[in-house]
Amino acid sequence: MSKTDKEPLFSGKNIKLLSTPLNDENPITVQVLGICSALAVTAMLEPAVVLAVAVIVVMGAANVIISLLRNTIPSRIRIIVQLVVIASLVILVDQVLKAFFYDVSRQLSVFVGLIITNCIIMGRLEAFALGNKPWPSFLDGVGNAAGYGWILIVVGFFRELLGSGNLWGYPVMETLGVYNFGYEDNGFMILPPMALITVGVIIWVQRSRNRKLIESQ
Amino acid sequence: MKLLREKLDKIKPHFQKGGRFEKLHSTFDAFETFLFVPDRVTDRGAHIRDAIDMKRTMIIVVVAMIPTLLFGMWNVGYQHNIAFGIDAGFWETFWYGFLEVLPIIIVSYVSGLAVEFAFAQIRGHEVNEGFLVTGMLIPLIVPVDVPLWMVSVATIFAVIIGKEAFGGTGMNILNPALTARAFLFFAYPIYMSGDDVWISGIMNGEGMVDGFSGATPLAHAAQGNIESVPSAMEMFIGTIPGSIGETSTIAILLGAALLWFTGIGSVRIMASVFAGGLVMGLILNAFAANPFMEIPAWEHLIMGGFAFGAVYMATDPVTASQTNRGKYIYGFLIGLLAILIRVLNPAFPEGMMLAILFMNVFAPLIDYNVMQANIRRRIKRASEGSDN
């Protein structure tokens, strides 16, 4: 392949790989994958952000590795190979978190390990990385993980703000002084059902703004 | 009446197509049909015609709630008098309760109707009547001292998430009033449970009679203080602490009679809820492992919100089962679960709310199975008939 017909790194097609999962094909709100962790870790903003970053790292790296191996993996054992790759990466992330962010790692507890079973990652490996070159695969992985991550962060933002009156541990509501007017934190926001409702509201808002997502009758 | 009609006719063109306030069409329509029976009739297809439309159905349910509301107002004053050792006459007592309850009713209606009107405007359909009932139910099932802004938040949440998100009146899966109560219960537990919230004024905490406890009979029973539970007569009449409208079984039965007589509330559901509660009560009596389980089964039916839920909440035509056989199953399971949750889970002293919400979710499944069973039975009967 000569250098002239090589596709530029950030061609329109590649940018699309990165941007469509943020909105039109969002893993959580459109494909409804990865809901479990979205409900479990979003009671506060910090773990939500950390998990989002962890998934971006794991997914970007896993997509690249699988894409590099794609011509050598026998198709009968591809799932187990994918699992090995993801599991190794997750263990790496988990060790890093334990070493440098011990408190957050405690809060996330089992959910870091459960990134292995996050269906978004397996889905992208199967659907994209096995059939595409490393660079587009990397963009696709990062894009999907970011689509997953920003929903997590939005949900975490509202749940922490309304549920415990803090943001990233900082007492926002107390600083604003609203408690003096009889305001109370909403204990329901901290419970998992409210995460589901928050995700539902995000889906509602997204669908009413994004015409492409409205199903024909 | 005629004057009102003429006035309405005069301003009507402004709200119709091409008029100045075309956008506010649904708002105008809501008020017009509230005052007068609409003259539009369906002219296509086969329809069963009935003299009564939805607004009037809803009004009858509201009328059926009036006994509990009036008694609730008086009881608020009465409980306050006991707790603070005040000696007051009947009207004074009622007036005190009236002033305490009225703001909750106003807040509930204003915030709920604001959402309803906003959605009707945005979606361009008529304002639905369902909220007339919901708006009255919400004040009846909250403690009297609940802060008003919480009532407002819960009402808005219930109408948006419980109802409008599913498509408005008639499409909701969960009973909106109970959704509001469940929201309050989980969001602000200290204002919705415990011993201090049921009687007006205790939260401020001054001048109380010594040794007085504001706990509800259910709270006493859940803590094992069976001797502190009021007598059955008191619980039947309703002179006990509790949510505003749920204490008096006798007032609830008056409402039930009206709903039964007009055919608006399903007697099948009411009866089977009571039956389910009674059966579970008897089962628990048989085990009798703690004092709460030893309470006579029939006494459960007049405690807490059981009767109120059975009459006004479980019979909600939208969220209940539609088939007759389904109604029996639905009601029976509500009664069964309510008593089960109430007695065995100390975290939820009132299981009625959770039992009804839970069965609301299952109502469509019950209906589906009842209908499938009927279809199978008829197919079998038809094939047997053809063999001969």
Coordinates of C-alpha atoms in Angstrom, one line a residue:
Chain A
M1 CA 0.0 0.0 0.0
S2 CA 1.5 3.3 -1.0
K3 CA 1.5 6.3 1.3
T4 CA -0.8 8.4 -0.9
D5 CA -3.9 6.2 -0.8
K6 CA -3.6 5.8 3.0
E7 CA -6.6 7.1 4.8
P8 CA -5.8 10.1 7.1
L9 CA -5.9 9.3 10.8
F10 CA -8.9 11.5 11.5
S11 CA -10.9 11.1 8.3
G12 CA -14.6 11.7 8.4
K13 CA -15.2 8.0 8.6
N14 CA -12.9 7.6 11.6
I15 CA -14.4 10.6 13.4
K16 CA -17.8 9.0 12.9
L17 CA -16.6 5.8 14.7
L18 CA -15.8 8.0 17.6
S19 CA -18.8 10.2 17.6
T20 CA -21.8 8.0 16.8
P21 CA -21.6 6.0 20.0
L22 CA -21.9 9.2 21.9
N23 CA -25.4 9.9 20.7
D24 CA -27.0 8.0 17.9
E25 CA -25.8 4.6 18.9
N26 CA -25.1 5.1 22.6
P27 CA -24.5 1.8 24.3
I28 CA -26.6 2.6 27.3
T29 CA -29.5 4.7 26.0
V30 CA -29.9 3.2 22.6
Q31 CA -28.5 -0.3 22.7
V32 CA -29.4 -0.7 26.4
L33 CA -26.2 -2.5 27.3
G34 CA -24.1 -2.2 30.5
I35 CA -27.1 -1.1 32.6
C36 CA -26.0 -3.1 35.6
S37 CA -22.9 -1.1 36.4
A38 CA -24.6 2.1 35.4
L39 CA -27.1 1.5 38.2
A40 CA -24.6 0.3 40.7
V41 CA -21.7 2.8 40.7
T42 CA -23.5 6.1 40.0
A43 CA -24.6 7.0 43.5
M44 CA -21.7 9.3 43.6
L45 CA -19.8 11.2 40.9
E46 CA -16.3 10.1 41.7
P47 CA -16.7 6.3 41.3
A48 CA -18.7 7.0 38.1
V49 CA -15.9 9.0 36.6
V50 CA -13.3 6.5 37.6
L51 CA -15.2 3.6 36.2
A52 CA -15.9 5.5 33.0
V53 CA -12.1 6.1 32.6
A54 CA -11.3 2.5 33.5
V55 CA -13.8 1.2 30.8
I56 CA -12.3 3.6 28.2
V57 CA -8.8 2.3 28.9
V58 CA -9.8 -1.4 28.9
M59 CA -12.0 -1.1 25.8
G60 CA -9.6 0.9 23.7
A61 CA -6.7 -1.5 24.5
A62 CA -8.8 -4.6 24.1
N63 CA -10.1 -3.5 20.7
V64 CA -6.5 -2.8 19.5
I65 CA -5.2 -6.1 20.7
I66 CA -8.0 -8.2 19.3
S67 CA -7.7 -6.3 16.0
L68 CA -4.0 -7.1 15.8
L69 CA -4.7 -10.7 16.5
R70 CA -7.8 -10.9 14.3
N71 CA -6.2 -12.9 11.5
T72 CA -4.6 -15.4 13.8
I73 CA -7.4 -16.2 16.2
P74 CA -9.2 -19.4 15.2
S75 CA -12.9 -18.5 15.1
R76 CA -14.0 -21.4 17.2
I77 CA -12.1 -20.2 20.3
R78 CA -12.4 -16.5 19.6
I79 CA -14.7 -15.8 22.6
I80 CA -12.3 -17.3 25.1
V81 CA -9.4 -15.4 23.5
Q82 CA -11.4 -12.2 23.9
L83 CA -12.1 -13.0 27.5
V84 CA -8.4 -13.6 28.3
V85 CA -7.5 -10.3 26.7
I86 CA -10.2 -8.3 28.6
A87 CA -9.5 -10.1 31.9
S88 CA -5.8 -9.3 31.7
L89 CA -6.5 -5.7 31.0
V90 CA -9.1 -5.5 33.8
I91 CA -6.6 -7.0 36.3
L92 CA -4.1 -4.3 35.2
V93 CA -6.6 -1.5 35.8
D94 CA -7.7 -3.0 39.1
Q95 CA -4.1 -3.1 40.4
V96 CA -3.5 0.5 39.3
L97 CA -6.6 1.6 41.1
K98 CA -5.7 -0.3 44.2
A99 CA -2.2 1.2 44.2
F100 CA -3.1 4.8 43.5
F101 CA -6.9 5.3 44.3
Y102 CA -7.5 2.9 47.1
D103 CA -10.7 4.5 48.4
V104 CA -12.4 4.7 45.1
S105 CA -11.3 1.1 44.4
R106 CA -13.0 0.1 47.6
Q107 CA -16.2 1.9 46.6
L108 CA -16.2 0.3 43.2
S109 CA -15.5 -3.0 44.8
V110 CA -16.6 -5.8 42.5
F111 CA -17.6 -3.6 39.6
V112 CA -14.0 -3.2 38.4
G113 CA -13.8 -6.9 38.1
L114 CA -17.1 -7.0 36.4
I115 CA -15.9 -4.9 33.5
I116 CA -14.9 -8.3 32.2
T117 CA -18.5 -9.2 31.7
N118 CA -19.6 -5.8 30.5
C119 CA -21.5 -6.7 27.3
I120 CA -20.5 -3.5 25.5
I121 CA -16.9 -4.6 25.4
M122 CA -17.5 -8.1 24.2
G123 CA -20.0 -6.7 21.7
R124 CA -17.6 -4.3 20.2
L125 CA -14.8 -6.9 20.0
E126 CA -17.2 -9.3 18.2
A127 CA -18.8 -6.7 16.0
F128 CA -15.9 -4.5 15.1
A129 CA -12.4 -5.3 16.2
L130 CA -12.5 -8.8 14.6
G131 CA -13.1 -7.3 11.2
N132 CA -11.2 -4.0 11.2
K133 CA -7.7 -2.6 11.4
P134 CA -6.2 -1.5 14.7
W135 CA -6.7 2.3 14.4
P136 CA -10.4 2.3 13.5
S137 CA -10.9 -0.4 16.2
F138 CA -9.2 1.8 18.8
L139 CA -11.5 4.7 17.9
D140 CA -14.5 2.5 18.0
G141 CA -13.6 1.2 21.4
V142 CA -12.9 4.6 22.9
G143 CA -16.0 6.0 21.3
N144 CA -18.3 3.3 22.7
A145 CA -16.6 3.5 26.1
A146 CA -17.0 7.2 26.1
G147 CA -20.7 6.9 25.2
Y148 CA -21.1 4.6 28.1
G149 CA -19.0 6.9 30.3
W150 CA -20.8 10.1 29.8
I151 CA -24.1 8.6 30.7
L152 CA -22.5 7.3 33.9
I153 CA -21.2 10.7 34.7
V154 CA -24.4 12.5 34.1
V155 CA -26.3 10.0 36.2
G156 CA -23.7 10.2 38.9
F157 CA -23.8 14.0 38.9
F158 CA -27.6 14.2 39.5
R159 CA -27.7 11.3 42.0
E160 CA -24.9 12.7 44.1
L161 CA -26.1 16.3 43.9
L162 CA -29.8 15.5 44.8
G163 CA -29.2 12.5 46.9
S164 CA -26.5 13.5 49.2
G165 CA -26.1 17.2 48.4
N166 CA -22.5 16.9 47.4
L167 CA -20.4 16.9 44.2
W168 CA -17.2 14.9 44.2
G169 CA -17.5 14.9 48.0
Y170 CA -17.8 18.7 48.2
P171 CA -20.9 19.8 50.1
V172 CA -22.5 22.0 47.4
M173 CA -26.0 22.2 49.0
E174 CA -24.6 23.1 52.3
T175 CA -22.5 25.9 50.8
L176 CA -25.5 27.2 49.0
G177 CA -27.3 27.2 52.3
V178 CA -30.5 25.7 51.1
Y179 CA -30.9 23.5 54.2
N180 CA -31.8 26.7 56.1
F181 CA -34.9 27.0 53.9
G182 CA -36.1 23.5 54.9
Y183 CA -34.5 21.6 51.9
E184 CA -33.8 18.0 52.5
D185 CA -31.6 15.5 50.6
N186 CA -33.7 13.1 48.6
G187 CA -32.8 9.6 49.9
F188 CA -34.5 8.0 47.0
M189 CA -31.8 9.3 44.6
I190 CA -29.2 7.1 46.3
L191 CA -31.2 3.9 45.8
P192 CA -30.6 1.9 42.6
P193 CA -34.2 2.3 41.3
M194 CA -33.7 6.0 40.9
A195 CA -30.6 5.4 38.7
L196 CA -32.9 3.4 36.4
I197 CA -35.4 6.3 36.4
T198 CA -32.6 8.8 35.7
V199 CA -31.3 6.7 32.8
G200 CA -34.9 6.5 31.6
V201 CA -35.3 10.3 31.7
I202 CA -32.0 10.7 29.8
I203 CA -33.4 8.3 27.1
W204 CA -36.7 10.3 27.1
V205 CA -34.8 13.6 26.6
Q206 CA -32.5 12.1 24.0
R207 CA -35.3 10.6 21.9
S208 CA -37.4 13.7 21.9
R209 CA -34.4 15.7 20.7
N210 CA -32.9 13.2 18.3
R211 CA -35.3 12.6 15.4
K212 CA -33.3 9.6 14.1
L213 CA -34.2 7.6 17.1
I214 CA -37.9 7.9 16.8
E215 CA -39.3 4.6 15.6
S216 CA -41.8 4.7 12.8
Q217 CA -45.2 3.5 14.0
Chain B
M1 CA -76.0 28.5 34.3
K2 CA -77.2 30.1 31.1
L3 CA -75.0 33.2 31.7
L4 CA -72.0 31.0 32.1
R5 CA -72.8 29.1 28.8
E6 CA -73.1 32.4 26.9
K7 CA -69.9 33.7 28.3
L8 CA -68.1 30.6 27.3
D9 CA -69.6 30.6 23.8
K10 CA -68.5 34.2 23.4
I11 CA -64.8 33.5 24.1
K12 CA -64.8 30.1 22.5
P13 CA -63.8 31.3 18.9
H14 CA -60.6 32.7 20.3
F15 CA -59.4 29.3 21.3
Q16 CA -60.4 27.4 18.1
K17 CA -58.3 27.0 15.0
G18 CA -57.2 30.4 13.7
G19 CA -58.2 32.1 16.9
R20 CA -55.9 34.3 19.0
F21 CA -55.3 31.8 21.7
E22 CA -55.2 28.7 19.5
K23 CA -52.3 27.3 21.5
L24 CA -54.3 27.3 24.7
H25 CA -57.1 25.2 23.1
S26 CA -56.7 22.3 25.5
T27 CA -56.8 24.5 28.5
F28 CA -60.0 26.1 27.4
D29 CA -61.5 22.7 26.5
A30 CA -60.7 21.4 30.0
F31 CA -62.6 24.1 31.7
E32 CA -65.5 24.0 29.3
T33 CA -66.0 20.2 29.6
F34 CA -65.5 20.6 33.4
L35 CA -68.5 22.9 33.6
F36 CA -70.8 21.4 30.9
V37 CA -71.2 17.9 29.4
P38 CA -69.6 18.1 26.0
D39 CA -71.9 17.9 23.0
R40 CA -69.5 16.0 20.8
V41 CA -70.4 12.4 20.2
T42 CA -68.5 9.6 18.5
D43 CA -70.2 8.9 15.2
R44 CA -68.3 6.1 13.7
G45 CA -68.1 2.4 14.7
A46 CA -70.1 0.6 17.3
H47 CA -70.0 2.2 20.7
I48 CA -71.7 1.6 24.0
R49 CA -73.3 4.9 25.0
D50 CA -73.5 5.8 28.6
A51 CA -74.9 8.9 30.2
I52 CA -71.8 9.3 32.3
D53 CA -68.4 10.5 31.0
M54 CA -65.0 10.3 32.5
K55 CA -65.1 13.7 34.3
R56 CA -68.3 12.7 36.1
T57 CA -66.9 9.3 36.9
M58 CA -63.9 10.9 38.5
I59 CA -66.1 13.4 40.4
I60 CA -68.0 10.5 42.0
V61 CA -64.8 9.0 43.2
V62 CA -63.8 12.3 44.7
V63 CA -67.3 12.5 46.4
A64 CA -66.7 9.0 47.8
M65 CA -63.5 10.3 49.4
I66 CA -65.2 13.2 51.2
P67 CA -66.2 11.2 54.3
T68 CA -62.6 10.2 54.9
L69 CA -61.5 13.7 54.2
L70 CA -63.9 15.3 56.6
F71 CA -63.2 12.7 59.3
G72 CA -59.4 13.1 58.6
M73 CA -59.7 16.9 59.2
W74 CA -61.5 16.4 62.4
N75 CA -59.1 13.7 63.5
V76 CA -56.0 15.9 62.8
G77 CA -57.4 18.4 65.3
Y78 CA -58.5 15.7 67.7
Q79 CA -55.1 14.0 67.8
H80 CA -53.4 17.4 68.2
N81 CA -55.7 18.2 71.2
I82 CA -54.8 14.9 72.9
A83 CA -51.1 15.3 72.3
F84 CA -51.0 18.8 73.7
G85 CA -53.7 18.5 76.3
I86 CA -56.0 21.0 74.7
D87 CA -59.7 21.2 75.5
A88 CA -61.6 22.3 72.4
G89 CA -65.1 22.0 71.0
F90 CA -66.0 20.0 67.9
W91 CA -65.9 23.0 65.5
E92 CA -62.7 24.3 66.9
T93 CA -61.1 20.9 66.5
F94 CA -62.4 20.5 63.0
W95 CA -61.2 24.0 62.0
Y96 CA -57.7 23.3 63.3
G97 CA -57.5 20.2 61.1
F98 CA -59.1 22.0 58.2
L99 CA -56.4 24.6 58.2
E100 CA -53.7 21.9 58.5
V101 CA -55.1 19.8 55.6
L102 CA -56.2 22.5 53.2
P103 CA -52.7 23.6 52.2
I104 CA -51.7 20.0 51.3
I105 CA -54.8 19.6 49.1
I106 CA -54.1 22.9 47.3
V107 CA -50.4 22.1 46.8
S108 CA -51.2 18.7 45.5
Y109 CA -53.8 20.0 43.0
V110 CA -51.8 23.0 41.9
S111 CA -48.6 21.2 41.2
G112 CA -50.2 18.1 39.6
L113 CA -52.6 20.1 37.4
A114 CA -49.8 22.4 36.3
V115 CA -47.9 19.4 35.0
E116 CA -51.1 18.0 33.4
F117 CA -51.9 21.2 31.6
A118 CA -48.3 21.7 30.5
F119 CA -48.2 18.2 28.9
A120 CA -51.6 18.7 27.3
Q121 CA -50.4 21.9 25.8
I122 CA -47.2 20.4 24.5
R123 CA -48.8 17.3 23.1
G124 CA -51.8 19.1 21.8
H125 CA -54.4 16.8 23.4
E126 CA -57.1 17.5 25.9
V127 CA -56.4 17.7 29.6
N128 CA -57.3 14.4 31.2
E129 CA -59.5 14.1 34.2
G130 CA -57.5 11.5 36.1
F131 CA -55.7 14.0 38.2
L132 CA -59.0 15.1 39.9
V133 CA -58.8 11.8 41.9
T134 CA -55.1 11.6 42.3
G135 CA -54.9 15.1 43.6
M136 CA -57.4 14.3 46.3
L137 CA -55.8 10.9 47.1
I138 CA -52.4 12.3 47.7
P139 CA -53.3 14.5 50.7
L140 CA -55.3 11.6 52.2
I141 CA -52.3 9.2 52.3
V142 CA -49.6 11.5 53.7
P143 CA -48.9 12.4 57.3
V144 CA -50.3 15.8 58.3
D145 CA -46.9 17.4 59.1
V146 CA -45.3 16.6 55.8
P147 CA -43.6 19.7 54.4
L148 CA -45.6 21.2 51.5
W149 CA -42.7 21.4 49.1
M150 CA -42.2 17.6 49.5
V151 CA -45.8 17.1 48.5
S152 CA -45.2 19.2 45.5
V153 CA -42.1 17.4 44.4
A154 CA -43.6 14.0 44.9
T155 CA -46.8 15.0 43.0
I156 CA -44.8 16.3 40.1
F157 CA -42.6 13.2 40.1
A158 CA -45.6 10.9 40.2
V159 CA -47.4 12.7 37.4
I160 CA -44.4 13.0 35.1
I161 CA -42.7 9.6 35.7
G162 CA -45.7 7.6 36.9
K163 CA -48.1 8.8 34.3
E164 CA -47.0 11.2 31.5
A165 CA -44.0 9.1 30.6
F166 CA -46.3 6.2 29.8
G167 CA -48.7 8.3 27.8
G168 CA -51.0 10.0 30.2
T169 CA -54.3 9.0 31.8
G170 CA -55.3 5.5 31.1
M171 CA -51.8 4.4 30.1
N172 CA -50.1 4.4 33.4
I173 CA -48.9 1.2 34.9
L174 CA -48.6 2.4 38.5
N175 CA -51.2 4.2 40.5
P176 CA -50.0 7.8 40.5
A177 CA -51.1 8.7 44.0
L178 CA -49.2 5.7 45.4
T179 CA -46.2 6.5 43.3
A180 CA -46.2 9.9 45.0
R181 CA -46.4 8.3 48.4
A182 CA -43.7 5.7 47.6
F183 CA -41.5 8.5 46.4
L184 CA -42.0 10.4 49.6
F185 CA -41.5 7.3 51.7
F186 CA -38.1 6.5 50.1
A187 CA -36.9 10.0 49.5
Y188 CA -37.8 11.6 52.9
P189 CA -38.2 8.7 55.3
I190 CA -38.0 10.8 58.5
Y191 CA -41.1 12.8 57.4
M192 CA -43.0 9.7 56.3
S193 CA -42.5 7.2 59.1
G194 CA -41.6 7.0 62.8
D195 CA -43.6 8.1 65.8
D196 CA -43.4 11.9 65.4
V197 CA -45.0 12.7 62.0
W198 CA -48.5 11.5 62.4
I199 CA -49.8 14.2 64.7
S200 CA -49.7 17.8 63.8
G201 CA -47.2 19.8 65.8
I202 CA -45.1 17.1 67.3
M203 CA -42.2 17.8 65.0
N204 CA -41.8 21.2 66.6
G205 CA -41.9 19.4 69.8
E206 CA -43.0 21.8 72.5
G207 CA -45.8 21.6 75.1
M208 CA -46.6 18.0 74.6
V209 CA -48.4 16.0 77.3
D210 CA -45.9 13.9 79.3
G211 CA -45.4 10.4 78.2
F212 CA -47.5 10.8 75.1
S213 CA -46.5 8.7 72.1
G214 CA -47.6 9.6 68.6
A215 CA -47.0 6.1 67.2
T216 CA -49.6 4.5 65.0
P217 CA -51.2 1.2 66.0
L218 CA -49.1 -0.5 63.3
A219 CA -45.9 1.0 64.8
H220 CA -46.9 -0.2 68.3
A221 CA -47.7 -3.7 66.9
A222 CA -44.4 -3.9 64.9
Q223 CA -42.5 -3.0 68.0
G224 CA -44.3 -5.7 70.0
N225 CA -46.2 -3.3 72.3
I226 CA -49.5 -5.1 71.7
E227 CA -51.0 -3.6 74.9
S228 CA -50.5 -0.1 73.4
V229 CA -52.5 -0.8 70.3
P230 CA -55.8 1.0 70.5
S231 CA -59.0 -1.0 70.9
A232 CA -60.7 -2.4 67.8
M233 CA -63.5 0.1 68.2
E234 CA -61.1 3.1 68.2
M235 CA -59.4 1.8 65.1
F236 CA -62.8 1.1 63.4
I237 CA -64.0 4.7 64.1
G238 CA -60.6 6.1 63.4
T239 CA -59.6 8.2 66.4
I240 CA -56.0 7.0 66.1
P241 CA -52.9 8.6 64.7
G242 CA -52.1 7.9 61.1
S243 CA -52.1 9.4 57.6
I244 CA -54.8 12.0 57.1
G245 CA -57.5 10.0 55.5
E246 CA -56.8 6.4 56.3
T247 CA -57.6 6.1 60.0
S248 CA -61.4 5.8 59.9
T249 CA -62.6 2.4 58.6
I250 CA -66.2 3.6 59.0
A251 CA -65.7 6.6 56.8
I252 CA -63.9 4.4 54.2
L253 CA -66.9 2.0 54.2
L254 CA -69.2 4.9 53.5
G255 CA -67.1 5.7 50.5
A256 CA -67.0 2.1 49.5
A257 CA -70.8 1.9 49.6
L258 CA -71.0 4.9 47.2
L259 CA -68.5 3.4 44.8
W260 CA -70.3 0.0 45.0
F261 CA -73.8 1.6 44.5
T262 CA -72.7 3.6 41.5
G263 CA -70.8 0.7 40.1
I264 CA -67.6 2.8 39.7
G265 CA -65.3 0.9 42.1
S266 CA -65.1 -2.9 41.6
V267 CA -66.6 -4.8 44.4
R268 CA -64.7 -7.9 43.2
I269 CA -61.4 -6.2 44.0
M270 CA -62.5 -4.7 47.3
A271 CA -63.9 -8.0 48.5
S272 CA -60.9 -10.1 47.4
V273 CA -58.4 -7.7 48.9
F274 CA -60.1 -8.1 52.3
A275 CA -60.3 -11.9 51.8
G276 CA -56.6 -12.0 50.9
G277 CA -55.7 -10.0 54.0
L278 CA -57.8 -12.2 56.2
V279 CA -56.3 -15.4 54.8
M280 CA -52.8 -14.1 55.4
G281 CA -53.7 -13.0 58.9
L282 CA -55.0 -16.5 59.7
I283 CA -51.8 -18.1 58.3
L284 CA -49.7 -15.8 60.5
N285 CA -52.0 -16.6 63.5
A286 CA -51.3 -20.2 62.9
F287 CA -47.5 -19.7 63.2
A288 CA -47.8 -17.0 65.9
A289 CA -44.1 -16.7 66.4
N290 CA -44.2 -13.1 67.8
P291 CA -46.8 -10.8 69.3
F292 CA -47.5 -9.1 66.0
M293 CA -48.3 -12.4 64.3
E294 CA -50.8 -13.2 67.1
I295 CA -53.0 -10.2 66.3
P296 CA -56.5 -11.4 65.3
A297 CA -56.6 -11.6 61.5
W298 CA -59.7 -9.4 61.2
E299 CA -58.0 -6.7 63.2
H300 CA -55.4 -6.3 60.4
L301 CA -58.2 -5.1 58.1
I302 CA -58.9 -2.0 60.2
M303 CA -55.3 -1.1 61.0
G304 CA -53.2 1.3 59.0
G305 CA -54.0 2.0 55.4
F306 CA -55.4 -1.5 54.5
A307 CA -59.0 -0.5 54.1
F308 CA -58.2 2.8 52.4
G309 CA -55.9 1.0 49.9
A310 CA -58.5 -1.7 49.3
V311 CA -61.3 0.7 48.5
Y312 CA -59.7 3.7 46.8
M313 CA -56.3 2.5 45.5
A314 CA -56.7 -1.1 44.5
T315 CA -59.9 -0.4 42.5
D316 CA -58.2 2.2 40.3
P317 CA -59.7 1.0 36.9
V318 CA -56.5 1.9 35.0
T319 CA -53.9 0.0 37.0
A320 CA -56.1 -2.9 38.2
S321 CA -56.8 -6.1 36.3
Q322 CA -59.5 -5.7 33.6
T323 CA -60.9 -9.2 33.5
N324 CA -63.3 -10.4 36.2
R325 CA -61.4 -13.5 37.1
G326 CA -58.2 -11.4 37.0
K327 CA -59.7 -9.0 39.5
Y328 CA -60.2 -11.7 42.1
I329 CA -56.6 -12.9 41.7
Y330 CA -55.2 -9.3 41.7
G331 CA -57.2 -8.3 44.8
F332 CA -56.5 -11.4 46.7
L333 CA -52.7 -11.1 46.2
I334 CA -52.8 -7.5 47.2
G335 CA -54.4 -8.4 50.5
L336 CA -52.0 -11.4 51.0
L337 CA -48.9 -9.4 50.3
A338 CA -49.9 -6.3 52.3
I339 CA -50.3 -8.3 55.5
L340 CA -47.2 -10.4 54.7
I341 CA -45.0 -7.3 54.2
R342 CA -46.6 -5.5 57.2
V343 CA -45.9 -8.2 59.7
L344 CA -42.7 -9.8 58.5
N345 CA -40.7 -6.8 57.4
P346 CA -40.2 -4.3 60.2
A347 CA -38.7 -1.7 57.8
F348 CA -42.0 -1.3 56.1
P349 CA -44.7 -1.0 58.7
E350 CA -47.3 -0.3 56.0
G351 CA -47.2 -3.0 53.4
M352 CA -50.4 -1.8 51.6
M353 CA -48.6 0.8 49.4
L354 CA -45.9 -1.7 48.3
A355 CA -48.4 -4.5 47.8
I356 CA -50.6 -2.5 45.5
L357 CA -47.7 -1.0 43.5
F358 CA -46.3 -4.5 43.1
M359 CA -49.6 -6.0 41.9
N360 CA -50.1 -3.0 39.6
V361 CA -47.1 -4.2 37.7
F362 CA -48.4 -7.7 37.6
A363 CA -52.0 -6.8 36.5
P364 CA -51.4 -7.0 32.8
L365 CA -49.7 -10.4 33.2
I366 CA -52.7 -11.7 35.2
D367 CA -55.1 -10.4 32.5
Y368 CA -53.1 -12.0 29.8
N369 CA -53.1 -15.4 31.4
V370 CA -56.8 -15.2 32.3
M371 CA -57.6 -14.5 28.7
Q372 CA -55.3 -17.2 27.3
A373 CA -56.9 -19.7 29.7
N374 CA -60.3 -18.7 28.5
I375 CA -59.3 -19.0 24.8
R376 CA -57.9 -22.5 25.5
R377 CA -61.0 -23.5 27.3
R378 CA -63.2 -22.4 24.4
I379 CA -61.1 -24.0 21.8
K380 CA -61.3 -27.3 23.8
R381 CA -65.0 -27.0 24.1
A382 CA -65.4 -26.2 20.4
S383 CA -63.2 -29.2 19.3
E384 CA -65.1 -31.6 21.7
G385 CA -68.3 -30.3 20.2
S386 CA -67.2 -31.0 16.6
D387 CA -66.2 -34.6 17.5
N388 CA -69.8 -35.6 18.3

